[in-house]
Amino acid sequence: MFGVITMQFHSFRDAKQLIHDMVEKLRTILSDAIKRRGQAFLVVSGGRTPIDLFKELALADLPWEKVVITLADERCVNLFDPHRNELLVREFLLQEKAKKAKFISLFDEKEDPLDHLNEVNSQIDSLPMFDAVVLGMGEDGHTASLFPCSDELSAGLDDKANAVLIVKPRTASFQRVSLSKRRLLNSSTIFLHLVGQRKRVILEQAMATNNPEILPICAILNAPDANVQVMYAPSDEEKECIL
């Protein structure tokens, strides 16, 4: 029996409107999860795109001490390196009201990477279904650190993969730790946060191609029974051109 693809596309006037809407959706999802089982589990992504989302989400009225947050992927660099996704989360999300949330790190530079990977894999795999996952997408179609150029892509897309894996992309800097497709899809709701026309073009290519070996985001967009919400807005520059 085949599952049903439930991807929905939401287009917004600008990034500010998108963020306001997504924060309200996330607040509702996390609040409902806490009422239902006493805790909520949220996965976020790094990069520059989610910074304003983090800032606004940090102000949301929630019992944040009951929220567990982790990342979709992490660069294997020290905690204070500006390329570290965890640093971004600590600077912009784990602030204000959200500073009480629990954060699970994917990488510890003080430990042997493989030993720590086993520890993190056990920790992430032991978590229940995520309540919300917020993903981004690169112009090569990668999401989390599932890169089309990496030798580890097939392992990351395997339905029986571990929760996390080490990835060594050929066209991006730094070794990474990434959640696998299997673990990312184990979520009640998956948001794909996209800003800019170029990202929309890649999205349309992914939907038409449906080949995750070429555009890994296909594995998320076309996953049967996954509740994928694509949140799109033009960039500020594109909005000005339209006006």
mmCIF file of C-alpha atoms in Angstrom, residues 157-162 182:
data_model
loop_
_atom_site.group_PDB
_atom_site.id
_atom_site.type_symbol
_atom_site.label_atom_id
_atom_site.label_comp_id
_atom_site.label_asym_id
_atom_site.label_seq_id
_atom_site.Cartn_x
_atom_site.Cartn_y
_atom_site.Cartn_z
ATOM 1 C CA LEU A 157 19.002 8.231 2.682
ATOM 2 C CA ASP A 158 18.729 4.579 3.720
ATOM 3 C CA ASP A 159 15.459 3.779 5.472
ATOM 4 C CA LYS A 160 17.396 1.715 8.025
ATOM 5 C CA ALA A 161 20.126 4.302 8.655
ATOM 6 C CA ASN A 162 21.297 5.287 12.101
ATOM 7 C CA ARG A 182 14.893 8.321 8.491
#
